[in-house]
């Protein structure tokens, strides 16, 4: 499985943006970059995914480096409900599987 | 409305007593997955079904089995639970078409083994 590297934890203040980095230097040309988050005592929740171009949705933005060896998940205005473990995962095309790494624990201060 | 439903949310079993966890979906997705998540760890894929085709992960113990009688339901059977099998078990589904395949997770079943 292609590996991703994320910081163990990050802290943010409420209403401020959060930038979550992810390194995936062994990514191949057809691997998709996914982000999921897991709130306490819940199942993981899809956040966003992309292949080459930057992506925006109602939850977040995904900025993908030109060489695709890294990406950044951007939460534009953190709220207390965004406190969760965020997982950056590579999906091999047509593999249908996700291999979760340790993720980044995000803490949001009021 | 919940789209991936896991029952029960909490399950207690005895050491060595078989237990079955259930998952149902209203999404009509082709693929159903079972993950195990131990405390403070990331989810770990046990196996998945693409339609009726079963795909086991290489390191999934033989103690874990699965059944998918139809598109909507999938079961996880633990034949002889040990103390080390106490964990959260997560079910997920996806369309399984092309890249960028989004998985939808249930809330999980927390299994305790006494």
PDB file of N, CA and C in Angstrom, chain A:
ATOM      1  N   UNK A   1       0.844  -1.193   0.000  1.00  0.00           N
ATOM      2  CA  UNK A   1       0.000   0.000   0.000  1.00  0.00           C
ATOM      3  C   UNK A   1       0.880   1.245   0.000  1.00  0.00           C
ATOM      4  N   UNK A   2       0.439   2.227  -0.766  1.00  0.00           N
ATOM      5  CA  UNK A   2       1.151   3.492  -0.761  1.00  0.00           C
ATOM      6  C   UNK A   2       0.977   4.152   0.591  1.00  0.00           C
ATOM      7  N   UNK A   3       2.064   4.739   1.113  1.00  0.00           N
ATOM      8  CA  UNK A   3       2.051   5.285   2.464  1.00  0.00           C
ATOM      9  C   UNK A   3       1.786   6.772   2.452  1.00  0.00           C
ATOM     10  N   UNK A   4       1.170   7.238   3.520  1.00  0.00           N
ATOM     11  CA  UNK A   4       1.029   8.669   3.749  1.00  0.00           C
ATOM     12  C   UNK A   4       1.622   8.996   5.103  1.00  0.00           C
ATOM     13  N   UNK A   5       2.103  10.224   5.242  1.00  0.00           N
ATOM     14  CA  UNK A   5       2.692  10.697   6.493  1.00  0.00           C
ATOM     15  C   UNK A   5       1.989  11.964   6.909  1.00  0.00           C
ATOM     16  N   UNK A   6       1.488  11.966   8.145  1.00  0.00           N
ATOM     17  CA  UNK A   6       0.780  13.126   8.677  1.00  0.00           C
ATOM     18  C   UNK A   6       1.322  13.452  10.068  1.00  0.00           C
ATOM     19  N   UNK A   7       1.216  14.714  10.482  1.00  0.00           N
ATOM     20  CA  UNK A   7       1.583  15.018  11.867  1.00  0.00           C
ATOM     21  C   UNK A   7       0.619  14.327  12.825  1.00  0.00           C
ATOM     22  N   UNK A   8       1.105  13.995  14.003  1.00  0.00           N
ATOM     23  CA  UNK A   8       0.253  13.294  14.971  1.00  0.00           C
ATOM     24  C   UNK A   8      -0.914  14.152  15.439  1.00  0.00           C
ATOM     25  N   UNK A   9      -0.650  15.438  15.629  1.00  0.00           N
ATOM     26  CA  UNK A   9      -1.699  16.290  16.179  1.00  0.00           C
ATOM     27  C   UNK A   9      -1.525  17.727  15.723  1.00  0.00           C
ATOM     28  N   UNK A  10      -2.635  18.463  15.752  1.00  0.00           N
ATOM     29  CA  UNK A  10      -2.622  19.898  15.471  1.00  0.00           C
ATOM     30  C   UNK A  10      -3.683  20.566  16.321  1.00  0.00           C
ATOM     31  N   UNK A  11      -3.379  21.799  16.708  1.00  0.00           N
ATOM     32  CA  UNK A  11      -4.346  22.578  17.473  1.00  0.00           C
ATOM     33  C   UNK A  11      -4.743  23.810  16.680  1.00  0.00           C
ATOM     34  N   UNK A  12      -5.969  24.223  16.873  1.00  0.00           N
ATOM     35  CA  UNK A  12      -6.454  25.418  16.200  1.00  0.00           C
ATOM     36  C   UNK A  12      -7.401  26.150  17.128  1.00  0.00           C
ATOM     37  N   UNK A  13      -7.567  27.433  16.842  1.00  0.00           N
ATOM     38  CA  UNK A  13      -8.584  28.205  17.543  1.00  0.00           C
ATOM     39  C   UNK A  13      -9.859  28.224  16.721  1.00  0.00           C
ATOM     40  N   UNK A  14     -10.959  28.297  17.418  1.00  0.00           N
ATOM     41  CA  UNK A  14     -12.252  28.348  16.749  1.00  0.00           C
ATOM     42  C   UNK A  14     -12.304  29.544  15.802  1.00  0.00           C
ATOM     43  N   UNK A  15     -12.949  29.357  14.683  1.00  0.00           N
ATOM     44  CA  UNK A  15     -13.131  30.394  13.665  1.00  0.00           C
ATOM     45  C   UNK A  15     -11.874  30.652  12.823  1.00  0.00           C
ATOM     46  N   UNK A  16     -10.790  29.980  13.129  1.00  0.00           N
ATOM     47  CA  UNK A  16      -9.569  30.164  12.337  1.00  0.00           C
ATOM     48  C   UNK A  16      -9.397  28.995  11.361  1.00  0.00           C
ATOM     49  N   UNK A  17      -8.641  29.228  10.275  1.00  0.00           N
ATOM     50  CA  UNK A  17      -8.420  28.131   9.327  1.00  0.00           C
ATOM     51  C   UNK A  17      -7.458  27.090   9.888  1.00  0.00           C
ATOM     52  N   UNK A  18      -7.612  25.883   9.405  1.00  0.00           N
ATOM     53  CA  UNK A  18      -6.726  24.778   9.765  1.00  0.00           C
ATOM     54  C   UNK A  18      -6.164  24.186   8.476  1.00  0.00           C
ATOM     55  N   UNK A  19      -4.851  24.061   8.438  1.00  0.00           N
ATOM     56  CA  UNK A  19      -4.175  23.465   7.288  1.00  0.00           C
ATOM     57  C   UNK A  19      -3.540  22.147   7.724  1.00  0.00           C
ATOM     58  N   UNK A  20      -4.022  21.063   7.193  1.00  0.00           N
ATOM     59  CA  UNK A  20      -3.521  19.735   7.570  1.00  0.00           C
ATOM     60  C   UNK A  20      -2.669  19.175   6.435  1.00  0.00           C
ATOM     61  N   UNK A  21      -1.374  19.004   6.686  1.00  0.00           N
ATOM     62  CA  UNK A  21      -0.513  18.499   5.619  1.00  0.00           C
ATOM     63  C   UNK A  21      -0.487  16.977   5.558  1.00  0.00           C
ATOM     64  N   UNK A  22      -0.170  16.484   4.367  1.00  0.00           N
ATOM     65  CA  UNK A  22      -0.011  15.043   4.165  1.00  0.00           C
ATOM     66  C   UNK A  22       1.053  14.827   3.096  1.00  0.00           C
ATOM     67  N   UNK A  23       2.013  13.992   3.403  1.00  0.00           N
ATOM     68  CA  UNK A  23       3.035  13.620   2.424  1.00  0.00           C
ATOM     69  C   UNK A  23       2.745  12.234   1.878  1.00  0.00           C
ATOM     70  N   UNK A  24       2.844  12.106   0.575  1.00  0.00           N
ATOM     71  CA  UNK A  24       2.627  10.799  -0.080  1.00  0.00           C
ATOM     72  C   UNK A  24       3.586  10.700  -1.251  1.00  0.00           C
ATOM     73  N   UNK A  25       4.871  10.599  -0.922  1.00  0.00           N
ATOM     74  CA  UNK A  25       5.921  10.667  -1.937  1.00  0.00           C
ATOM     75  C   UNK A  25       5.916   9.464  -2.876  1.00  0.00           C
ATOM     76  N   UNK A  26       5.303   8.357  -2.484  1.00  0.00           N
ATOM     77  CA  UNK A  26       5.295   7.160  -3.344  1.00  0.00           C
ATOM     78  C   UNK A  26       4.004   7.048  -4.154  1.00  0.00           C
ATOM     79  N   UNK A  27       3.262   8.113  -4.240  1.00  0.00           N
ATOM     80  CA  UNK A  27       1.992   8.087  -4.969  1.00  0.00           C
ATOM     81  C   UNK A  27       2.238   7.750  -6.434  1.00  0.00           C
ATOM     82  N   UNK A  28       1.352   6.968  -7.013  1.00  0.00           N
ATOM     83  CA  UNK A  28       1.469   6.664  -8.438  1.00  0.00           C
ATOM     84  C   UNK A  28       0.439   7.490  -9.203  1.00  0.00           C
ATOM     85  N   UNK A  29       0.581   7.476 -10.533  1.00  0.00           N
ATOM     86  CA  UNK A  29      -0.182   8.404 -11.350  1.00  0.00           C
ATOM     87  C   UNK A  29      -1.689   8.269 -11.266  1.00  0.00           C
ATOM     88  N   UNK A  30      -2.183   7.100 -10.892  1.00  0.00           N
ATOM     89  CA  UNK A  30      -3.629   6.892 -10.869  1.00  0.00           C
ATOM     90  C   UNK A  30      -4.187   6.805  -9.454  1.00  0.00           C
ATOM     91  N   UNK A  31      -3.366   7.073  -8.450  1.00  0.00           N
ATOM     92  CA  UNK A  31      -3.846   7.033  -7.065  1.00  0.00           C
ATOM     93  C   UNK A  31      -4.662   8.286  -6.755  1.00  0.00           C
ATOM     94  N   UNK A  32      -5.812   8.086  -6.132  1.00  0.00           N
ATOM     95  CA  UNK A  32      -6.608   9.199  -5.662  1.00  0.00           C
ATOM     96  C   UNK A  32      -6.223   9.536  -4.218  1.00  0.00           C
ATOM     97  N   UNK A  33      -6.298  10.800  -3.874  1.00  0.00           N
ATOM     98  CA  UNK A  33      -6.025  11.265  -2.519  1.00  0.00           C
ATOM     99  C   UNK A  33      -7.364  11.500  -1.828  1.00  0.00           C
ATOM    100  N   UNK A  34      -7.577  10.794  -0.741  1.00  0.00           N
ATOM    101  CA  UNK A  34      -8.820  10.916   0.018  1.00  0.00           C
ATOM    102  C   UNK A  34      -8.532  11.482   1.395  1.00  0.00           C
ATOM    103  N   UNK A  35      -9.498  12.208   1.930  1.00  0.00           N
ATOM    104  CA  UNK A  35      -9.483  12.616   3.333  1.00  0.00           C
ATOM    105  C   UNK A  35     -10.794  12.182   3.982  1.00  0.00           C
ATOM    106  N   UNK A  36     -10.645  11.532   5.126  1.00  0.00           N
ATOM    107  CA  UNK A  36     -11.781  11.166   5.953  1.00  0.00           C
ATOM    108  C   UNK A  36     -11.522  11.716   7.355  1.00  0.00           C
ATOM    109  N   UNK A  37     -12.570  11.876   8.116  1.00  0.00           N
ATOM    110  CA  UNK A  37     -12.390  12.251   9.506  1.00  0.00           C
ATOM    111  C   UNK A  37     -13.258  11.353  10.375  1.00  0.00           C
ATOM    112  N   UNK A  38     -12.828  11.224  11.610  1.00  0.00           N
ATOM    113  CA  UNK A  38     -13.563  10.389  12.545  1.00  0.00           C
ATOM    114  C   UNK A  38     -13.759  11.150  13.847  1.00  0.00           C
ATOM    115  N   UNK A  39     -15.007  11.492  14.102  1.00  0.00           N
ATOM    116  CA  UNK A  39     -15.346  12.146  15.356  1.00  0.00           C
ATOM    117  C   UNK A  39     -15.399  11.093  16.459  1.00  0.00           C
ATOM    118  N   UNK A  40     -15.263  11.503  17.694  1.00  0.00           N
ATOM    119  CA  UNK A  40     -15.267  10.536  18.800  1.00  0.00           C
ATOM    120  C   UNK A  40     -16.518   9.663  18.787  1.00  0.00           C
ATOM    121  N   UNK A  41     -16.295   8.361  18.921  1.00  0.00           N
ATOM    122  CA  UNK A  41     -17.374   7.374  19.029  1.00  0.00           C
ATOM    123  C   UNK A  41     -18.250   7.283  17.782  1.00  0.00           C
ATOM    124  N   UNK A  42     -17.702   7.674  16.636  1.00  0.00           N
ATOM    125  CA  UNK A  42     -18.449   7.559  15.389  1.00  0.00           C
ATOM    126  C   UNK A  42     -17.602   6.855  14.338  1.00  0.00           C
ATOM    127  N   UNK A  43     -18.255   6.420  13.257  1.00  0.00           N
ATOM    128  CA  UNK A  43     -17.518   5.869  12.140  1.00  0.00           C
ATOM    129  C   UNK A  43     -16.862   6.974  11.338  1.00  0.00           C
ATOM    130  N   UNK A  44     -15.842   6.636  10.557  1.00  0.00           N
ATOM    131  CA  UNK A  44     -15.218   7.648   9.700  1.00  0.00           C
ATOM    132  C   UNK A  44     -16.226   8.274   8.747  1.00  0.00           C
ATOM    133  N   UNK A  45     -15.929   9.506   8.375  1.00  0.00           N
ATOM    134  CA  UNK A  45     -16.817  10.286   7.513  1.00  0.00           C
ATOM    135  C   UNK A  45     -15.992  10.841   6.358  1.00  0.00           C
ATOM    136  N   UNK A  46     -16.478  10.676   5.151  1.00  0.00           N
ATOM    137  CA  UNK A  46     -15.794  11.222   3.981  1.00  0.00           C
ATOM    138  C   UNK A  46     -15.743  12.737   4.050  1.00  0.00           C
ATOM    139  N   UNK A  47     -14.581  13.305   3.717  1.00  0.00           N
ATOM    140  CA  UNK A  47     -14.451  14.757   3.674  1.00  0.00           C
ATOM    141  C   UNK A  47     -14.300  15.242   2.241  1.00  0.00           C
ATOM    142  N   UNK A  48     -13.295  14.736   1.546  1.00  0.00           N
ATOM    143  CA  UNK A  48     -13.008  15.232   0.204  1.00  0.00           C
ATOM    144  C   UNK A  48     -12.034  14.288  -0.478  1.00  0.00           C
ATOM    145  N   UNK A  49     -11.970  14.329  -1.798  1.00  0.00           N
ATOM    146  CA  UNK A  49     -10.943  13.571  -2.497  1.00  0.00           C
ATOM    147  C   UNK A  49     -10.587  14.282  -3.788  1.00  0.00           C
ATOM    148  N   UNK A  50      -9.406  13.937  -4.330  1.00  0.00           N
ATOM    149  CA  UNK A  50      -8.972  14.540  -5.573  1.00  0.00           C
ATOM    150  C   UNK A  50      -7.909  13.695  -6.248  1.00  0.00           C
ATOM    151  N   UNK A  51      -7.634  14.034  -7.488  1.00  0.00           N
ATOM    152  CA  UNK A  51      -6.627  13.297  -8.258  1.00  0.00           C
ATOM    153  C   UNK A  51      -5.446  14.202  -8.598  1.00  0.00           C
ATOM    154  N   UNK A  52      -5.696  15.296  -9.298  1.00  0.00           N
ATOM    155  CA  UNK A  52      -4.607  16.204  -9.657  1.00  0.00           C
ATOM    156  C   UNK A  52      -4.937  17.648  -9.322  1.00  0.00           C
ATOM    157  N   UNK A  53      -6.158  18.056  -9.572  1.00  0.00           N
ATOM    158  CA  UNK A  53      -6.523  19.463  -9.370  1.00  0.00           C
ATOM    159  C   UNK A  53      -7.013  19.706  -7.950  1.00  0.00           C
ATOM    160  N   UNK A  54      -6.904  20.953  -7.525  1.00  0.00           N
ATOM    161  CA  UNK A  54      -7.460  21.332  -6.229  1.00  0.00           C
ATOM    162  C   UNK A  54      -8.978  21.166  -6.248  1.00  0.00           C
ATOM    163  N   UNK A  55      -9.533  20.854  -5.099  1.00  0.00           N
ATOM    164  CA  UNK A  55     -10.958  20.548  -4.990  1.00  0.00           C
ATOM    165  C   UNK A  55     -11.554  21.335  -3.834  1.00  0.00           C
ATOM    166  N   UNK A  56     -12.780  21.760  -4.019  1.00  0.00           N
ATOM    167  CA  UNK A  56     -13.518  22.428  -2.949  1.00  0.00           C
ATOM    168  C   UNK A  56     -14.878  21.776  -2.785  1.00  0.00           C
ATOM    169  N   UNK A  57     -15.308  21.640  -1.541  1.00  0.00           N
ATOM    170  CA  UNK A  57     -16.701  21.268  -1.290  1.00  0.00           C
ATOM    171  C   UNK A  57     -17.168  22.019  -0.048  1.00  0.00           C
ATOM    172  N   UNK A  58     -18.352  21.691   0.414  1.00  0.00           N
ATOM    173  CA  UNK A  58     -18.913  22.471   1.514  1.00  0.00           C
ATOM    174  C   UNK A  58     -18.177  22.249   2.822  1.00  0.00           C
ATOM    175  N   UNK A  59     -17.425  21.141   2.908  1.00  0.00           N
ATOM    176  CA  UNK A  59     -16.735  20.851   4.163  1.00  0.00           C
ATOM    177  C   UNK A  59     -15.329  21.429   4.203  1.00  0.00           C
ATOM    178  N   UNK A  60     -14.638  21.372   3.061  1.00  0.00           N
ATOM    179  CA  UNK A  60     -13.213  21.678   3.084  1.00  0.00           C
ATOM    180  C   UNK A  60     -12.703  21.941   1.671  1.00  0.00           C
ATOM    181  N   UNK A  61     -11.412  22.280   1.603  1.00  0.00           N
ATOM    182  CA  UNK A  61     -10.710  22.365   0.328  1.00  0.00           C
ATOM    183  C   UNK A  61      -9.513  21.435   0.371  1.00  0.00           C
ATOM    184  N   UNK A  62      -9.147  20.934  -0.783  1.00  0.00           N
ATOM    185  CA  UNK A  62      -7.987  20.063  -0.915  1.00  0.00           C
ATOM    186  C   UNK A  62      -7.048  20.695  -1.920  1.00  0.00           C
ATOM    187  N   UNK A  63      -5.845  20.985  -1.435  1.00  0.00           N
ATOM    188  CA  UNK A  63      -4.814  21.549  -2.299  1.00  0.00           C
ATOM    189  C   UNK A  63      -3.790  20.458  -2.570  1.00  0.00           C
ATOM    190  N   UNK A  64      -3.554  20.161  -3.837  1.00  0.00           N
ATOM    191  CA  UNK A  64      -2.653  19.085  -4.237  1.00  0.00           C
ATOM    192  C   UNK A  64      -1.430  19.693  -4.903  1.00  0.00           C
ATOM    193  N   UNK A  65      -0.250  19.303  -4.425  1.00  0.00           N
ATOM    194  CA  UNK A  65       0.982  19.821  -5.012  1.00  0.00           C
ATOM    195  C   UNK A  65       1.094  19.406  -6.469  1.00  0.00           C
ATOM    196  N   UNK A  66       1.846  20.189  -7.212  1.00  0.00           N
ATOM    197  CA  UNK A  66       1.957  19.924  -8.649  1.00  0.00           C
ATOM    198  C   UNK A  66       2.549  18.540  -8.926  1.00  0.00           C
ATOM    199  N   UNK A  67       3.519  18.130  -8.124  1.00  0.00           N
ATOM    200  CA  UNK A  67       4.113  16.803  -8.309  1.00  0.00           C
ATOM    201  C   UNK A  67       3.310  15.701  -7.623  1.00  0.00           C
ATOM    202  N   UNK A  68       2.242  16.071  -6.953  1.00  0.00           N
ATOM    203  CA  UNK A  68       1.314  15.178  -6.261  1.00  0.00           C
ATOM    204  C   UNK A  68       1.945  14.415  -5.103  1.00  0.00           C
ATOM    205  N   UNK A  69       3.103  14.820  -4.666  1.00  0.00           N
ATOM    206  CA  UNK A  69       3.744  14.109  -3.565  1.00  0.00           C
ATOM    207  C   UNK A  69       3.312  14.627  -2.203  1.00  0.00           C
ATOM    208  N   UNK A  70       2.495  15.624  -2.195  1.00  0.00           N
ATOM    209  CA  UNK A  70       1.939  16.110  -0.938  1.00  0.00           C
ATOM    210  C   UNK A  70       0.601  16.785  -1.214  1.00  0.00           C
ATOM    211  N   UNK A  71      -0.177  16.927  -0.158  1.00  0.00           N
ATOM    212  CA  UNK A  71      -1.459  17.618  -0.269  1.00  0.00           C
ATOM    213  C   UNK A  71      -1.778  18.255   1.072  1.00  0.00           C
ATOM    214  N   UNK A  72      -2.717  19.180   1.049  1.00  0.00           N
ATOM    215  CA  UNK A  72      -3.130  19.876   2.269  1.00  0.00           C
ATOM    216  C   UNK A  72      -4.643  19.957   2.316  1.00  0.00           C
ATOM    217  N   UNK A  73      -5.197  19.521   3.418  1.00  0.00           N
ATOM    218  CA  UNK A  73      -6.627  19.691   3.655  1.00  0.00           C
ATOM    219  C   UNK A  73      -6.813  21.005   4.395  1.00  0.00           C
ATOM    220  N   UNK A  74      -7.720  21.818   3.920  1.00  0.00           N
ATOM    221  CA  UNK A  74      -7.948  23.128   4.512  1.00  0.00           C
ATOM    222  C   UNK A  74      -9.380  23.196   5.047  1.00  0.00           C
ATOM    223  N   UNK A  75      -9.477  23.388   6.343  1.00  0.00           N
ATOM    224  CA  UNK A  75     -10.767  23.701   6.960  1.00  0.00           C
ATOM    225  C   UNK A  75     -10.786  25.215   7.116  1.00  0.00           C
ATOM    226  N   UNK A  76     -11.707  25.877   6.468  1.00  0.00           N
ATOM    227  CA  UNK A  76     -11.611  27.324   6.349  1.00  0.00           C
ATOM    228  C   UNK A  76     -11.890  28.061   7.645  1.00  0.00           C
ATOM    229  N   UNK A  77     -12.849  27.575   8.410  1.00  0.00           N
ATOM    230  CA  UNK A  77     -13.161  28.189   9.704  1.00  0.00           C
ATOM    231  C   UNK A  77     -13.493  27.071  10.668  1.00  0.00           C
ATOM    232  N   UNK A  78     -12.528  26.733  11.503  1.00  0.00           N
ATOM    233  CA  UNK A  78     -12.712  25.593  12.393  1.00  0.00           C
ATOM    234  C   UNK A  78     -13.795  25.892  13.426  1.00  0.00           C
ATOM    235  N   UNK A  79     -14.613  24.880  13.686  1.00  0.00           N
ATOM    236  CA  UNK A  79     -15.569  24.947  14.771  1.00  0.00           C
ATOM    237  C   UNK A  79     -15.266  23.821  15.754  1.00  0.00           C
ATOM    238  N   UNK A  80     -15.899  23.869  16.900  1.00  0.00           N
ATOM    239  CA  UNK A  80     -15.653  22.835  17.900  1.00  0.00           C
ATOM    240  C   UNK A  80     -16.051  21.462  17.368  1.00  0.00           C
ATOM    241  N   UNK A  81     -17.027  21.433  16.440  1.00  0.00           N
ATOM    242  CA  UNK A  81     -17.477  20.162  15.867  1.00  0.00           C
ATOM    243  C   UNK A  81     -16.484  19.568  14.884  1.00  0.00           C
ATOM    244  N   UNK A  82     -15.440  20.344  14.539  1.00  0.00           N
ATOM    245  CA  UNK A  82     -14.402  19.814  13.634  1.00  0.00           C
ATOM    246  C   UNK A  82     -13.310  19.059  14.380  1.00  0.00           C
ATOM    247  N   UNK A  83     -13.384  19.016  15.684  1.00  0.00           N
ATOM    248  CA  UNK A  83     -12.400  18.251  16.458  1.00  0.00           C
ATOM    249  C   UNK A  83     -12.574  16.766  16.155  1.00  0.00           C
ATOM    250  N   UNK A  84     -11.521  16.176  15.592  1.00  0.00           N
ATOM    251  CA  UNK A  84     -11.622  14.787  15.117  1.00  0.00           C
ATOM    252  C   UNK A  84     -10.236  14.298  14.739  1.00  0.00           C
ATOM    253  N   UNK A  85     -10.168  13.016  14.375  1.00  0.00           N
ATOM    254  CA  UNK A  85      -8.958  12.485  13.749  1.00  0.00           C
ATOM    255  C   UNK A  85      -9.160  12.553  12.241  1.00  0.00           C
ATOM    256  N   UNK A  86      -8.213  13.164  11.543  1.00  0.00           N
ATOM    257  CA  UNK A  86      -8.294  13.336  10.098  1.00  0.00           C
ATOM    258  C   UNK A  86      -7.297  12.398   9.434  1.00  0.00           C
ATOM    259  N   UNK A  87      -7.799  11.615   8.521  1.00  0.00           N
ATOM    260  CA  UNK A  87      -6.981  10.618   7.827  1.00  0.00           C
ATOM    261  C   UNK A  87      -6.780  11.002   6.366  1.00  0.00           C
ATOM    262  N   UNK A  88      -5.550  10.991   5.957  1.00  0.00           N
ATOM    263  CA  UNK A  88      -5.190  11.167   4.550  1.00  0.00           C
ATOM    264  C   UNK A  88      -4.873   9.781   3.998  1.00  0.00           C
ATOM    265  N   UNK A  89      -5.543   9.387   2.928  1.00  0.00           N
ATOM    266  CA  UNK A  89      -5.456   8.006   2.447  1.00  0.00           C
ATOM    267  C   UNK A  89      -5.324   8.013   0.930  1.00  0.00           C
ATOM    268  N   UNK A  90      -4.465   7.151   0.427  1.00  0.00           N
ATOM    269  CA  UNK A  90      -4.364   6.975  -1.019  1.00  0.00           C
ATOM    270  C   UNK A  90      -5.211   5.785  -1.442  1.00  0.00           C
ATOM    271  N   UNK A  91      -6.002   5.989  -2.473  1.00  0.00           N
ATOM    272  CA  UNK A  91      -6.805   4.911  -3.043  1.00  0.00           C
ATOM    273  C   UNK A  91      -6.242   4.559  -4.412  1.00  0.00           C
ATOM    274  N   UNK A  92      -5.825   3.323  -4.547  1.00  0.00           N
ATOM    275  CA  UNK A  92      -5.349   2.868  -5.852  1.00  0.00           C
ATOM    276  C   UNK A  92      -6.555   2.727  -6.782  1.00  0.00           C
ATOM    277  N   UNK A  93      -6.385   3.203  -7.988  1.00  0.00           N
ATOM    278  CA  UNK A  93      -7.485   3.191  -8.935  1.00  0.00           C
ATOM    279  C   UNK A  93      -8.022   1.781  -9.093  1.00  0.00           C
ATOM    280  N   UNK A  94      -9.331   1.623  -9.020  1.00  0.00           N
ATOM    281  CA  UNK A  94     -10.016   0.348  -9.167  1.00  0.00           C
ATOM    282  C   UNK A  94      -9.674  -0.650  -8.067  1.00  0.00           C
ATOM    283  N   UNK A  95      -9.152  -0.181  -6.954  1.00  0.00           N
ATOM    284  CA  UNK A  95      -8.833  -1.078  -5.852  1.00  0.00           C
ATOM    285  C   UNK A  95      -9.969  -1.155  -4.840  1.00  0.00           C
ATOM    286  N   UNK A  96     -10.756  -0.063  -4.749  1.00  0.00           N
ATOM    287  CA  UNK A  96     -11.919   0.018  -3.865  1.00  0.00           C
ATOM    288  C   UNK A  96     -11.582  -0.088  -2.388  1.00  0.00           C
ATOM    289  N   UNK A  97     -10.297  -0.050  -2.038  1.00  0.00           N
ATOM    290  CA  UNK A  97      -9.938  -0.214  -0.636  1.00  0.00           C
ATOM    291  C   UNK A  97      -9.253   1.039  -0.110  1.00  0.00           C
ATOM    292  N   UNK A  98      -9.418   1.275   1.183  1.00  0.00           N
ATOM    293  CA  UNK A  98      -8.710   2.358   1.864  1.00  0.00           C
ATOM    294  C   UNK A  98      -7.823   1.765   2.946  1.00  0.00           C
ATOM    295  N   UNK A  99      -6.610   2.233   3.026  1.00  0.00           N
ATOM    296  CA  UNK A  99      -5.689   1.785   4.064  1.00  0.00           C
ATOM    297  C   UNK A  99      -5.425   2.965   4.989  1.00  0.00           C
ATOM    298  N   UNK A 100      -6.014   2.929   6.165  1.00  0.00           N
ATOM    299  CA  UNK A 100      -5.924   4.050   7.096  1.00  0.00           C
ATOM    300  C   UNK A 100      -4.567   4.063   7.783  1.00  0.00           C
ATOM    301  N   UNK A 101      -3.944   5.234   7.838  1.00  0.00           N
ATOM    302  CA  UNK A 101      -2.765   5.451   8.662  1.00  0.00           C
ATOM    303  C   UNK A 101      -3.180   5.977  10.019  1.00  0.00           C
ATOM    304  N   UNK A 102      -2.228   6.513  10.742  1.00  0.00           N
ATOM    305  CA  UNK A 102      -2.492   6.962  12.112  1.00  0.00           C
ATOM    306  C   UNK A 102      -3.346   8.225  12.162  1.00  0.00           C
ATOM    307  N   UNK A 103      -3.282   9.054  11.138  1.00  0.00           N
ATOM    308  CA  UNK A 103      -4.082  10.267  11.099  1.00  0.00           C
ATOM    309  C   UNK A 103      -3.538  11.389  11.961  1.00  0.00           C
ATOM    310  N   UNK A 104      -4.195  12.538  11.860  1.00  0.00           N
ATOM    311  CA  UNK A 104      -3.869  13.725  12.656  1.00  0.00           C
ATOM    312  C   UNK A 104      -5.035  14.045  13.569  1.00  0.00           C
ATOM    313  N   UNK A 105      -4.765  14.125  14.849  1.00  0.00           N
ATOM    314  CA  UNK A 105      -5.801  14.499  15.806  1.00  0.00           C
ATOM    315  C   UNK A 105      -5.868  16.026  15.871  1.00  0.00           C
ATOM    316  N   UNK A 106      -7.012  16.555  15.511  1.00  0.00           N
ATOM    317  CA  UNK A 106      -7.215  18.006  15.517  1.00  0.00           C
ATOM    318  C   UNK A 106      -7.998  18.408  16.753  1.00  0.00           C
ATOM    319  N   UNK A 107      -7.427  19.343  17.467  1.00  0.00           N
ATOM    320  CA  UNK A 107      -8.092  19.905  18.647  1.00  0.00           C
ATOM    321  C   UNK A 107      -8.450  21.352  18.323  1.00  0.00           C
ATOM    322  N   UNK A 108      -9.673  21.751  18.642  1.00  0.00           N
ATOM    323  CA  UNK A 108     -10.124  23.115  18.389  1.00  0.00           C
ATOM    324  C   UNK A 108     -10.412  23.782  19.721  1.00  0.00           C
ATOM    325  N   UNK A 109      -9.755  24.904  19.936  1.00  0.00           N
ATOM    326  CA  UNK A 109      -9.931  25.635  21.195  1.00  0.00           C
ATOM    327  C   UNK A 109     -10.994  26.707  21.022  1.00  0.00           C
ATOM    328  N   UNK A 110     -11.869  26.804  22.005  1.00  0.00           N
ATOM    329  CA  UNK A 110     -12.926  27.829  21.953  1.00  0.00           C
ATOM    330  C   UNK A 110     -12.355  29.213  22.171  1.00  0.00           C
TER     331      UNK A 110
END
